[in-house]
Coordinates of C-alpha atoms and ligand atoms in Angstrom, one line a residue:
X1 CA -40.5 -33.4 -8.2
X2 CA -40.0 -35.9 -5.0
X3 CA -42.1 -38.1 -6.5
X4 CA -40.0 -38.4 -10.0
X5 CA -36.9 -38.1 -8.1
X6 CA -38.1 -41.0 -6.2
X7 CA -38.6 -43.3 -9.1
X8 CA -35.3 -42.3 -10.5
X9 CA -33.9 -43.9 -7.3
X10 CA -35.5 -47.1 -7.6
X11 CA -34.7 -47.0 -11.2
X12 CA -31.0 -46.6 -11.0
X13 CA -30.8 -49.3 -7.5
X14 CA -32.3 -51.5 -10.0
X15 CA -29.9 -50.6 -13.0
X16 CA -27.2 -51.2 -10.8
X17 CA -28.7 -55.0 -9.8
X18 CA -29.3 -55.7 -13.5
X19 CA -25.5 -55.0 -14.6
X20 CA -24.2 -55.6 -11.3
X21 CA -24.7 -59.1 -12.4
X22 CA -23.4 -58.7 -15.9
X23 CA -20.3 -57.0 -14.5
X24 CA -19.5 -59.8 -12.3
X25 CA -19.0 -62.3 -14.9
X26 CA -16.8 -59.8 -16.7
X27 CA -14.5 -60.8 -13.7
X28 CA -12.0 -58.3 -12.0
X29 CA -13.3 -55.0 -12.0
X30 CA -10.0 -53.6 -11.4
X31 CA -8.8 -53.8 -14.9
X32 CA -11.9 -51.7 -16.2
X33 CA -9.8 -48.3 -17.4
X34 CA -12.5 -45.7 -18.3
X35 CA -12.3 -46.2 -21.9
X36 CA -12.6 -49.6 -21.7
X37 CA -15.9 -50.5 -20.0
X38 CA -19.0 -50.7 -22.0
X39 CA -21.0 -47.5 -21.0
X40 CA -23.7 -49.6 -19.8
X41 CA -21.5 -51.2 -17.2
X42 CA -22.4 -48.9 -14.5
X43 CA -22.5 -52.1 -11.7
X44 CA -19.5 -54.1 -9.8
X45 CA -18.4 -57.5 -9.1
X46 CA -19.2 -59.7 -5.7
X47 CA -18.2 -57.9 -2.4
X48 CA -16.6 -56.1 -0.8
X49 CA -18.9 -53.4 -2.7
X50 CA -17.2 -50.5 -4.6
X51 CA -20.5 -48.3 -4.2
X52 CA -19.2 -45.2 -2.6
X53 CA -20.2 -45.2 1.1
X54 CA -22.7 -41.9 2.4
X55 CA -21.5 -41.3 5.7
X56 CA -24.9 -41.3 7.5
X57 CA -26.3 -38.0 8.7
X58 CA -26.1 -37.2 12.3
X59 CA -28.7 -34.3 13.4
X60 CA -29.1 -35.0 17.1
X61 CA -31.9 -33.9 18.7
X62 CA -33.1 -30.4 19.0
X63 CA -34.7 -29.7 22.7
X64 CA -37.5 -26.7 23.3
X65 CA -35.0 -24.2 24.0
X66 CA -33.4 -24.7 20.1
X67 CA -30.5 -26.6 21.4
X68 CA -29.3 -29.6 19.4
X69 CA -27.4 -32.2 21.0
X70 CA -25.5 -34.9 19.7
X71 CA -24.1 -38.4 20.7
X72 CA -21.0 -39.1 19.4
X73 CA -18.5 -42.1 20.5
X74 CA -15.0 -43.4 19.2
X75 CA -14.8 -46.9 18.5
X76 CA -12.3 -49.5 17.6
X77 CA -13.1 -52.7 15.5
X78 CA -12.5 -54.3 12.6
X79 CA -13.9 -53.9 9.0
X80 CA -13.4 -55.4 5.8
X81 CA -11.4 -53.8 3.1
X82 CA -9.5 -55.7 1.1
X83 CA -9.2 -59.9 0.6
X84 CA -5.5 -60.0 2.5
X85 CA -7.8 -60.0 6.2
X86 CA -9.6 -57.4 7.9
X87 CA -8.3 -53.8 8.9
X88 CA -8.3 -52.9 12.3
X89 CA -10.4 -49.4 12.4
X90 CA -11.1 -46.3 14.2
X91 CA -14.4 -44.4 14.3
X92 CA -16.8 -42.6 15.1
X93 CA -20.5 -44.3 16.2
X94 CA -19.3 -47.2 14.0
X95 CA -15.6 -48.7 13.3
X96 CA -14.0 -46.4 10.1
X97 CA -14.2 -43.0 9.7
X98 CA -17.5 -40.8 11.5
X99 CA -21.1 -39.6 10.3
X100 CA -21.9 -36.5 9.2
X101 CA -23.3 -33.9 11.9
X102 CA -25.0 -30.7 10.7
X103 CA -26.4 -28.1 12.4
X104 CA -27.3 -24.5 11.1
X105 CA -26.0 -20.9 12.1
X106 CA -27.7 -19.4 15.1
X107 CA -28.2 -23.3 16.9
X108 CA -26.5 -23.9 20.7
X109 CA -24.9 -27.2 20.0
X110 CA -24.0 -29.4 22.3
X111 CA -21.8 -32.4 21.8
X112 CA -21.9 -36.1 24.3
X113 CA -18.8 -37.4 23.9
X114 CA -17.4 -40.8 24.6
X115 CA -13.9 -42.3 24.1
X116 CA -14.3 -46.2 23.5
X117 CA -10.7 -46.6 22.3
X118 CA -8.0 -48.2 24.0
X119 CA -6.1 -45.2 24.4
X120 CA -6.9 -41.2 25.2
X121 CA -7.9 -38.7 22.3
X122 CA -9.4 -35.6 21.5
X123 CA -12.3 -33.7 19.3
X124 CA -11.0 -31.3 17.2
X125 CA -13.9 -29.2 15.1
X126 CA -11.7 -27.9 12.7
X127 CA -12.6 -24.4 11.2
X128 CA -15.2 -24.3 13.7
X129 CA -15.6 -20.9 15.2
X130 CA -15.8 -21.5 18.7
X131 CA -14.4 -20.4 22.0
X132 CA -10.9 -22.4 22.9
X133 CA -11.8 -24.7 25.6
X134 CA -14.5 -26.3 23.2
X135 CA -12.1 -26.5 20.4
X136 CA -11.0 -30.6 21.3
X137 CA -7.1 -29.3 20.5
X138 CA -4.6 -31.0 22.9
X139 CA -5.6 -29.3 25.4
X140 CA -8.8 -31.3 26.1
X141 CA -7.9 -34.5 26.4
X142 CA -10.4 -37.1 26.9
X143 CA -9.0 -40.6 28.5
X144 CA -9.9 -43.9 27.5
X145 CA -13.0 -44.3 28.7
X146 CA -14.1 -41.0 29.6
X147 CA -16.6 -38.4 28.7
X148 CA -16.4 -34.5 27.2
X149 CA -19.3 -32.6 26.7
X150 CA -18.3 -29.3 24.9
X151 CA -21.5 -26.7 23.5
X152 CA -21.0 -23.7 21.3
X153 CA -22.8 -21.3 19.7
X154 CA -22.8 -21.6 15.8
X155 CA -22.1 -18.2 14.5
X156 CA -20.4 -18.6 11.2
X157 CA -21.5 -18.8 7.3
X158 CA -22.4 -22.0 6.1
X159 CA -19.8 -24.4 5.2
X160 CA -17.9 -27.9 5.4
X161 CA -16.0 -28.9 8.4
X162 CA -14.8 -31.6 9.8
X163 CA -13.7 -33.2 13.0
X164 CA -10.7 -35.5 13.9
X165 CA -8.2 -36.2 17.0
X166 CA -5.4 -34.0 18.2
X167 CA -3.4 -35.4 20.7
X168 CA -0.4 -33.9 20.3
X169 CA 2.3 -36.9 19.1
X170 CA -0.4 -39.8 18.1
X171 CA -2.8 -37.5 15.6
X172 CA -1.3 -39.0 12.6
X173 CA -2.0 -42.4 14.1
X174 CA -5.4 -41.9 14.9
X175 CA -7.0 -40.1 12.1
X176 CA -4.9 -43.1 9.6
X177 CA -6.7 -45.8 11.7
X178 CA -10.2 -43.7 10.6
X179 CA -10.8 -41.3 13.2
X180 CA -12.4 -38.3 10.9
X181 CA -16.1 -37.6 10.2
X182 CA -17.7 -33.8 8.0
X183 CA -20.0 -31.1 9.8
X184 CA -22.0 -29.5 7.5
X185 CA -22.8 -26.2 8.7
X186 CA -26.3 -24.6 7.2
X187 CA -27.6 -21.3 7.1
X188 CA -30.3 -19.4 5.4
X189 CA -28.5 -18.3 2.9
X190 CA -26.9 -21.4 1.4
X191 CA -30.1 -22.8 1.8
X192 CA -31.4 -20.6 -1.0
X193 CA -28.4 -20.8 -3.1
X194 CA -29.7 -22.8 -5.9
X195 CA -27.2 -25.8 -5.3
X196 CA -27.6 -28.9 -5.1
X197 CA -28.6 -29.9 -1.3
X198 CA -30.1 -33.7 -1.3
X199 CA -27.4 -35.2 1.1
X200 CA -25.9 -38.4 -0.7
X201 CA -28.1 -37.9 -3.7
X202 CA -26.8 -35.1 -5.8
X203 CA -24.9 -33.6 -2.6
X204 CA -22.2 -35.8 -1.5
X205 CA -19.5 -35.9 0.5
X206 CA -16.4 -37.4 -0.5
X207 CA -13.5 -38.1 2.1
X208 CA -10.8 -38.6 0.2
X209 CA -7.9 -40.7 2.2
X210 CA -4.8 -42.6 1.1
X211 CA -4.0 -46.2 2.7
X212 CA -1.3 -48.8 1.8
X213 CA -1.9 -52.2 3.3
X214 CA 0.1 -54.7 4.5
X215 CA 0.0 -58.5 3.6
X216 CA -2.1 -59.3 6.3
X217 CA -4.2 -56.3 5.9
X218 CA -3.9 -54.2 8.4
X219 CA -3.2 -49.9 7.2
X220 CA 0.7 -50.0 7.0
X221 CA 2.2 -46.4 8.4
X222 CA 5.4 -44.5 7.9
X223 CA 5.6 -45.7 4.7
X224 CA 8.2 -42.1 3.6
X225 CA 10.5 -40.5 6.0
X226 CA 10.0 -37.1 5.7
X227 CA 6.0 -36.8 4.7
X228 CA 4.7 -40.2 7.0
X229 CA 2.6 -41.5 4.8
X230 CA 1.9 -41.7 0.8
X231 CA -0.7 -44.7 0.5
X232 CA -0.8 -46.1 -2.8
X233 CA -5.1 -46.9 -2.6
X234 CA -7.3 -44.7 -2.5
X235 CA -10.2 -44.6 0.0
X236 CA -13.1 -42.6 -0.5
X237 CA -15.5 -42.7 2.4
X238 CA -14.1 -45.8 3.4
X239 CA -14.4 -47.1 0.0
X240 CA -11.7 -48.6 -2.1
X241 CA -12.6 -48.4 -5.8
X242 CA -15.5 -46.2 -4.9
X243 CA -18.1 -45.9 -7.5
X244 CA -21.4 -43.2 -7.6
X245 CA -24.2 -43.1 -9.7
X246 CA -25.8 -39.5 -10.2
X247 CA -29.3 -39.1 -10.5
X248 CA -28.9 -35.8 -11.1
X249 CA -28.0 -34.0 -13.9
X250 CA -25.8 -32.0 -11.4
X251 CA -24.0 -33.6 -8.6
X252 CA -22.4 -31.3 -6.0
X253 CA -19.0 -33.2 -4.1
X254 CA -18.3 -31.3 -0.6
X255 CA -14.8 -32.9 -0.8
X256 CA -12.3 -33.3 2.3
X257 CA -8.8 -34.2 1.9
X258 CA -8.5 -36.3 4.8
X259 CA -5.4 -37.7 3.7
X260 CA -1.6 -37.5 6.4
X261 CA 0.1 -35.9 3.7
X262 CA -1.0 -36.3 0.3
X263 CA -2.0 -33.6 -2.1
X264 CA -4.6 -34.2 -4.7
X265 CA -4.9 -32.5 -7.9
X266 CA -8.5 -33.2 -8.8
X267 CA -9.5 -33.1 -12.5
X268 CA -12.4 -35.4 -14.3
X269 CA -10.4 -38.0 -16.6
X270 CA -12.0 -36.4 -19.8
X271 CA -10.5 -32.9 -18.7
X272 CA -14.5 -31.8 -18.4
X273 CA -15.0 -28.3 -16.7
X274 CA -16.5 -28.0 -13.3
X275 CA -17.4 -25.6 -10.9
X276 CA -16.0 -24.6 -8.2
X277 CA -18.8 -23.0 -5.6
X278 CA -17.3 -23.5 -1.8
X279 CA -13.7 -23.8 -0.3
X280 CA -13.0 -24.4 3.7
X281 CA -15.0 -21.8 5.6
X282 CA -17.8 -20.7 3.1
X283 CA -19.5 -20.9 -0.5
X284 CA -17.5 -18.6 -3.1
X285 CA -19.4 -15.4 -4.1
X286 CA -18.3 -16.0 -7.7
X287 CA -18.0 -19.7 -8.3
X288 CA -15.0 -20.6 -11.0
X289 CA -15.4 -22.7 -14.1
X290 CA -12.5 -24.8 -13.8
X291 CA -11.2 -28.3 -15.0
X292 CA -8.3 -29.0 -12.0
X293 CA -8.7 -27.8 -8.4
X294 CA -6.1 -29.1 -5.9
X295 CA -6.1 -29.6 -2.5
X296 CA -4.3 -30.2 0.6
X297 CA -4.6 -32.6 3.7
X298 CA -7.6 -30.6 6.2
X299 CA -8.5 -28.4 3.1
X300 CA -12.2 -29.1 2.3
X301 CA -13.6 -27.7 -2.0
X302 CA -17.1 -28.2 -3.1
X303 CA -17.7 -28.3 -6.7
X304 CA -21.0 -28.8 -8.9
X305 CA -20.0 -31.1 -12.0
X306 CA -23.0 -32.4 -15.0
X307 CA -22.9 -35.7 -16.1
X308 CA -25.2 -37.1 -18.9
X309 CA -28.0 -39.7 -19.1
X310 CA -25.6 -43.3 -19.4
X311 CA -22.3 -41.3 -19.5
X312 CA -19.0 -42.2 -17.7
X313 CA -16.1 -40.2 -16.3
X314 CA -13.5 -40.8 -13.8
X315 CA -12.5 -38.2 -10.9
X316 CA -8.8 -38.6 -11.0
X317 CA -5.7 -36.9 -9.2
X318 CA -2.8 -35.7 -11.2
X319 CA 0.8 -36.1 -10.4
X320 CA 2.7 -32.7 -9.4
X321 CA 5.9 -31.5 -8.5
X322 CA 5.8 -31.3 -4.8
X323 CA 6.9 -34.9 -3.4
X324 CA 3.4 -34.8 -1.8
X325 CA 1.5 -35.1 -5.0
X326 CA 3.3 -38.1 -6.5
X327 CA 0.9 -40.6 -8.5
X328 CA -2.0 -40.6 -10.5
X329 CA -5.6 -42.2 -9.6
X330 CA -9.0 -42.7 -9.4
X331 CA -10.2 -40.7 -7.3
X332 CA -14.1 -41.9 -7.9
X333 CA -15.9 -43.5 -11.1
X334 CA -18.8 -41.2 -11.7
X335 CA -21.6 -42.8 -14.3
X336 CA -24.9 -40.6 -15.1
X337 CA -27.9 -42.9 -14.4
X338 CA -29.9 -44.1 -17.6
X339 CA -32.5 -41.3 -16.7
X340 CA -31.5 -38.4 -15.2
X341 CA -32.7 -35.1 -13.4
X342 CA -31.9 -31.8 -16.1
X343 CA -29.3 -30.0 -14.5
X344 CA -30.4 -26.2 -13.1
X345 CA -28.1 -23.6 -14.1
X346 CA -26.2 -22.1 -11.5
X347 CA -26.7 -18.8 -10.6
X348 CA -23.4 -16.6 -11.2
X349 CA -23.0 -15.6 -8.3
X350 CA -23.8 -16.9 -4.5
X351 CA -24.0 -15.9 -0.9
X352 CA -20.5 -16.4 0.1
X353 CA -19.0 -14.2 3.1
X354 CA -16.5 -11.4 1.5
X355 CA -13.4 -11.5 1.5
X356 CA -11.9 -10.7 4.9
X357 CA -9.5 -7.4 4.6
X358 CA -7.1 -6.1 7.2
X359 CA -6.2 -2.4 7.5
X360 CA -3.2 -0.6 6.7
X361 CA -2.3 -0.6 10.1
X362 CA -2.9 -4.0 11.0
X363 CA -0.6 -6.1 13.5
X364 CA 1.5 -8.1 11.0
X365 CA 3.1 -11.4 12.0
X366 CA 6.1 -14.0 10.4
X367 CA 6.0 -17.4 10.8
X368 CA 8.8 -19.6 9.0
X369 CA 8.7 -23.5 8.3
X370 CA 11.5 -24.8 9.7
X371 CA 12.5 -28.3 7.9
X372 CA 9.8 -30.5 9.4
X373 CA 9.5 -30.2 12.6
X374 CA 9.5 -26.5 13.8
X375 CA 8.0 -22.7 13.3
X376 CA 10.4 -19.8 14.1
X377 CA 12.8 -22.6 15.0
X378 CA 10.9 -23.8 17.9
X379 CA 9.5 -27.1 17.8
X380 CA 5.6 -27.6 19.5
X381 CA 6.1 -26.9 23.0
X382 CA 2.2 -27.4 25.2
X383 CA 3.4 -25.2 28.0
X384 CA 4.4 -22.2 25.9
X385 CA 2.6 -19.8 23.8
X386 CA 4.1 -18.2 21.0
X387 CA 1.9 -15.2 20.1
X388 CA -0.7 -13.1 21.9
X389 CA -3.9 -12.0 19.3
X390 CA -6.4 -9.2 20.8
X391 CA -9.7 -11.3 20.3
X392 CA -11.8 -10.0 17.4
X393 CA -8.4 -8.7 15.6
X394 CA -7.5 -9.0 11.8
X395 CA -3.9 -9.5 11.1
X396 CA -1.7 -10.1 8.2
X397 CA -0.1 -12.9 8.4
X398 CA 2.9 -14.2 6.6
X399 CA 3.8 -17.7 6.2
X400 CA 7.3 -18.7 4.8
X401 CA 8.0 -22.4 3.6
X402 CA 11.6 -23.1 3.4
X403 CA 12.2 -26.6 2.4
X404 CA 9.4 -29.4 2.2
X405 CA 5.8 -28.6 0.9
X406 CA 3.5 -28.2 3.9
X407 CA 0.4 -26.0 4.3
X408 CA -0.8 -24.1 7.5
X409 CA -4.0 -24.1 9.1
X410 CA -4.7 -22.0 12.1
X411 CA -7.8 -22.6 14.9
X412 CA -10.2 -20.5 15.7
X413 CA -10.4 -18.1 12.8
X414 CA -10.9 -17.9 8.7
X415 CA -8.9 -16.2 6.6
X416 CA -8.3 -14.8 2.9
X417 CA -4.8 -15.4 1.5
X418 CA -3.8 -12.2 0.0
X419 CA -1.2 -13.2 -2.0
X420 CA 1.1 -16.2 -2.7
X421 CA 4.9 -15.1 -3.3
X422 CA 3.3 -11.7 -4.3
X423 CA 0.9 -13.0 -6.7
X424 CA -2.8 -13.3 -6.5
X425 CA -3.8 -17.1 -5.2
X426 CA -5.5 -19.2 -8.0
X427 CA -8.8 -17.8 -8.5
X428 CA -10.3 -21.5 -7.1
X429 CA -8.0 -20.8 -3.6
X430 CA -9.9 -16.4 -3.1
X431 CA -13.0 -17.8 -1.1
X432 CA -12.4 -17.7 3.0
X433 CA -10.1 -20.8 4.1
X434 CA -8.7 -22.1 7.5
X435 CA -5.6 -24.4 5.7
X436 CA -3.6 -23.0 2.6
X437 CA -1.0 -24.9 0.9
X438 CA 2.3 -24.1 0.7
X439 CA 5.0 -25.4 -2.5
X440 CA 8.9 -25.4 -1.0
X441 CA 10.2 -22.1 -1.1
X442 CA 6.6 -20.5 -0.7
X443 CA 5.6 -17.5 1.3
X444 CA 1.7 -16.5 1.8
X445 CA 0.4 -13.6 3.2
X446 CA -3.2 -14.5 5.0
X447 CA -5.7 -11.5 6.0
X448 CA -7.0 -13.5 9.4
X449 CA -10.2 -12.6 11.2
X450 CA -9.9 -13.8 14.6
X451 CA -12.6 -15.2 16.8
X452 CA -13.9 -12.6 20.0
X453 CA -13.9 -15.1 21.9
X454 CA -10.9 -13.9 24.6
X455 CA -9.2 -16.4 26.9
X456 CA -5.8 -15.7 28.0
X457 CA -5.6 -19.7 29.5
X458 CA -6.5 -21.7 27.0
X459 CA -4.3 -21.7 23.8
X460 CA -5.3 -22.5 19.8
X461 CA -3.1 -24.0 17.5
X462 CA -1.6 -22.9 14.5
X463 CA 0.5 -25.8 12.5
X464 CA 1.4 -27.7 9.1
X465 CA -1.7 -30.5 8.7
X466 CA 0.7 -32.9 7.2
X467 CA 0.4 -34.9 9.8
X468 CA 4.0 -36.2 11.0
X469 CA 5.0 -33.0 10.6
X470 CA 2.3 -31.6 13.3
X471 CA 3.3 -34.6 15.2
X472 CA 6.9 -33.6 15.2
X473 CA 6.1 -30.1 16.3
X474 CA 5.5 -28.0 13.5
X475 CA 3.1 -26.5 15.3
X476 CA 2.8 -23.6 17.9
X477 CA 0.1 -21.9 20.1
X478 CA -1.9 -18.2 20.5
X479 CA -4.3 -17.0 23.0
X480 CA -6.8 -14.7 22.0
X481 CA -7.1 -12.0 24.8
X482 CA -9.1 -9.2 25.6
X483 CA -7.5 -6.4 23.4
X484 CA -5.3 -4.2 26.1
X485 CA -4.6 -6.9 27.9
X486 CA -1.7 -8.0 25.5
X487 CA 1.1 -7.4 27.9
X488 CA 0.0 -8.9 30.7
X489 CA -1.1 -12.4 29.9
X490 CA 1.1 -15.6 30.7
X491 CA 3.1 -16.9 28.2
X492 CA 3.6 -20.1 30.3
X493 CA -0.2 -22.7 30.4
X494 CA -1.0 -25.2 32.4
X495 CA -0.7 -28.8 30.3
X496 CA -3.2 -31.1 30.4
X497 CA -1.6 -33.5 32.1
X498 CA 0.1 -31.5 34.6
X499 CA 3.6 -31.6 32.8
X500 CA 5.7 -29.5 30.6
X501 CA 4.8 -30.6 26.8
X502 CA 6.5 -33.7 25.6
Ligands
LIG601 CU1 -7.5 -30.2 11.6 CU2 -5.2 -28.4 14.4 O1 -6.4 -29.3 13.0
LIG602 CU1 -8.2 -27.2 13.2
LIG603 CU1 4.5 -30.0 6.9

């Protein structure tokens, strides 16, 4: 099976040579809709290339003990993105965007850290279950040209994660100069899932970002007033245009919207059916056969679509009603490979976590959306926390949008939304998630399973990932404390630099 899969490889790198060439002479490849393209055009014109990027693994280095450690250092440079002059770009061990780390359930991880930008940031391992002082929130910030060496214990179910900056005020900033990179997290049950698992070969990761440019081709920002930024290119990877070739009858896409504020509404151009088999913090028991799944900024789906021998099809976004969803594109031009893998069937059902439940007589908490900039009225204050959680604890709790679409992600925790303005959530939005969009006018009630890890000192974040809006202060604080010790815990931390929030 390597060996075949191998010389499908070679095959389709020299397919995409062979009409590269032919393509080229067909001149701009930005007029080719996806009906009118030859089917055998599966290459691109002269550079930059439009072949989607694969974010390179990063696996560290395990030591005797089972501890994997990892090297990872942000970066500023310049990279070539479009013919108006190169961007100026943020990443991670490189200049756009980060590599993918992976590690498995059970591992001590243990993270180098190094800030080579001109200004300070943070690490933020979003829907990572970890204790709060290794969570990389605003609370841990790293100067220019300093060190942070946070290590945790894995002990979640496997799933796609991702990490980005958080400095309270400049996150929007940073992660739209390219400060954002996946972390696949394994265990042994998703290793025997039947999916497709050959990173960048029929398991690929697709960072999905939107960018407008300015004439000189730097990433313009504040391009809307309310929402910060609605790019009008799409970047996948770090690739505009981006085009994949499968080599598999089945491809798997662990997508991340990594966008400030756009919300995609993914469908394949010929309306085709897919399957959705993971959401943000696990694989789906019951995948869904679907043809549209739509996601938020922070929210990460993984879907399993087939693709024939020599056959074409667009991923594409759909406009919506939300302000946030305005526009249609390409998402990714998706061409099967003149010989290709069969497709397995996927099983019916997988090893996903259940669905996390909370008792009747579970602590339940409200949290309204104020405008943009606010929750319970209050805007983001670093010195204050806003609600006490005994560590371990489920709670219900209920979110209420008011004006503007936003979505809510909390730190340190997964949860199950119950219900969205009394109704069931779409049956592709029931696996366990960290971020859940929210239309104007929307309330969701979210069944949350906290960490256990209790510290009264160091607070998590709960917030709207549109990121302007987090930046305004739509976003608040919990500790998670030992449970009995609600009532006597400070409500007033120490800020990281000494001072009272912003
Ligand atoms: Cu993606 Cu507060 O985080
Ligand atoms: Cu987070
Ligand atoms: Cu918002």
């Amino acid at each position: 099976m390597t060996s075949r899969r191998t010389f499908l490889r070679a095959a389709s790198v020299l397919g995409l040579q062979t009409l590269g060439l032919a393509a080229c002479t067909n001149g701009s490849h930005h007029q080719h809709g996806a009906g009118s393209v030859p089917a055998e055009v599966t290459g691109h014109g002269g550079p930059p290339t439009r072949s989607l990027r694969i974010p390179p693994l990063l696996e560290g280095t395990v030591d005797g003990t089972g501890r994997r450690t990892f090297e990872l250092t942000a970066q500023a440079g310049t990279t070539q993105l479009v013919a108006a002059g190169p961007t100026r770009t943020w990443g991670y061990n490189g200049v756009l965007l980060g590599p993918t780390m992976r590690a498995r359930r059970g591992e001590r991880v243990a993270v180098t850290f190094t800030n080579e930008l001109p200004e300070a940031s943070t690490v933020h391992w979003h829907g990572m279950i970890l204790p709060a002082e290794m969570d990389g929130g605003p609370h841990q910030m790293v100067d220019v040209g300093g060190m942070w060496t946070p290590t945790w214990t894995i002990d979640q179910p496997a799933a796609t994660l991702w990490y980005h900056p958080h400095v309270h005020g400049t996150t929007a900033r940073q992660v739209y100069a390219g400060l954002a990179g996946l972390f696949i997290v394994d265990d042994d049950a998703s290793a025997t899932a039947g999916l497709p698992s050959e990173y960048g070969i029929d398991d690929v990761p697709l960072v999905i970002q939107d960018k407008t440019f300015d004439d000189d081709g730097s990433f313009a920002d504040e391009t809307v007033p309310t929402f910060g930024i609605m790019g009008d290119t799409i970047m996948v990877n770090g690739t505009i245009d981006a085009e994949f070739t499968a080599t598999s009858g089945a491809t798997r896409f662990r997508i991340l919207n990594g966008s400030n504020a756009r919300l995609y509404h993914l469908e394949f151009a010929d309306g085709r059916d897919f399957t959705v088999v993971a959401t943000d913090a696990g694989l789906l028991s019951e995948p869904v056969v679907t043809t549209r799944v739509s996601i938020s900024p922070a929210e990460r789906v993984e879907l399993v679509v087939t693709i024939a021998a020599g056959e074409r099809v667009d991923m594409v976004t759909r406009s919506g009603d939300y302000d946030v969803d305005e526009g249609e594109f390409v998402i990714l031009r998706l061409t099967g490979a003149p010989e290709i893998l069969a497709a397995d069937v996927l099983a019916t059902t997988l090893p996903g976590p259940p669905a996390i439940t909370a008792a009747g007589e579970a602590t339940r908490r409200t949290f309204t959306l104020n405008g943009h900039d606010a929750i319970n009225r209050k805007e983001m204050d670093l010195a204050r926390i806003d609600t006490i959680v005994p560590a371990g604890a489920t709670e219900l709790w209920t979110v209420e949008n008011t004006v503007y679409a936003h979505n809510f992600h909390i730190h340190g925790c997964a949860f199950t939304i119950v219900d969205v303005d009394g109704r069931p959530p779409d049956p592709t939005q029931r696996g366990l998630k960290d971020t859940v969009f929210l239309p104007p006018k929307a309330t969701a009630t979210l069944a949350v399973e906290f960490a256990t890890y209790a510290d009264p000192h160091r607070p998590f974040m709960y917030h709207c990932h549109i990121l302007r809006h987090e930046d305004e202060g739509m976003m608040a604080q919990y500790v998670l404390v030992e449970p009995g010790t609600e009532h006597t815990v400070p409500t007033v931390v120490a800020t990281p630099h000494g001072g009272h929030g912003h």
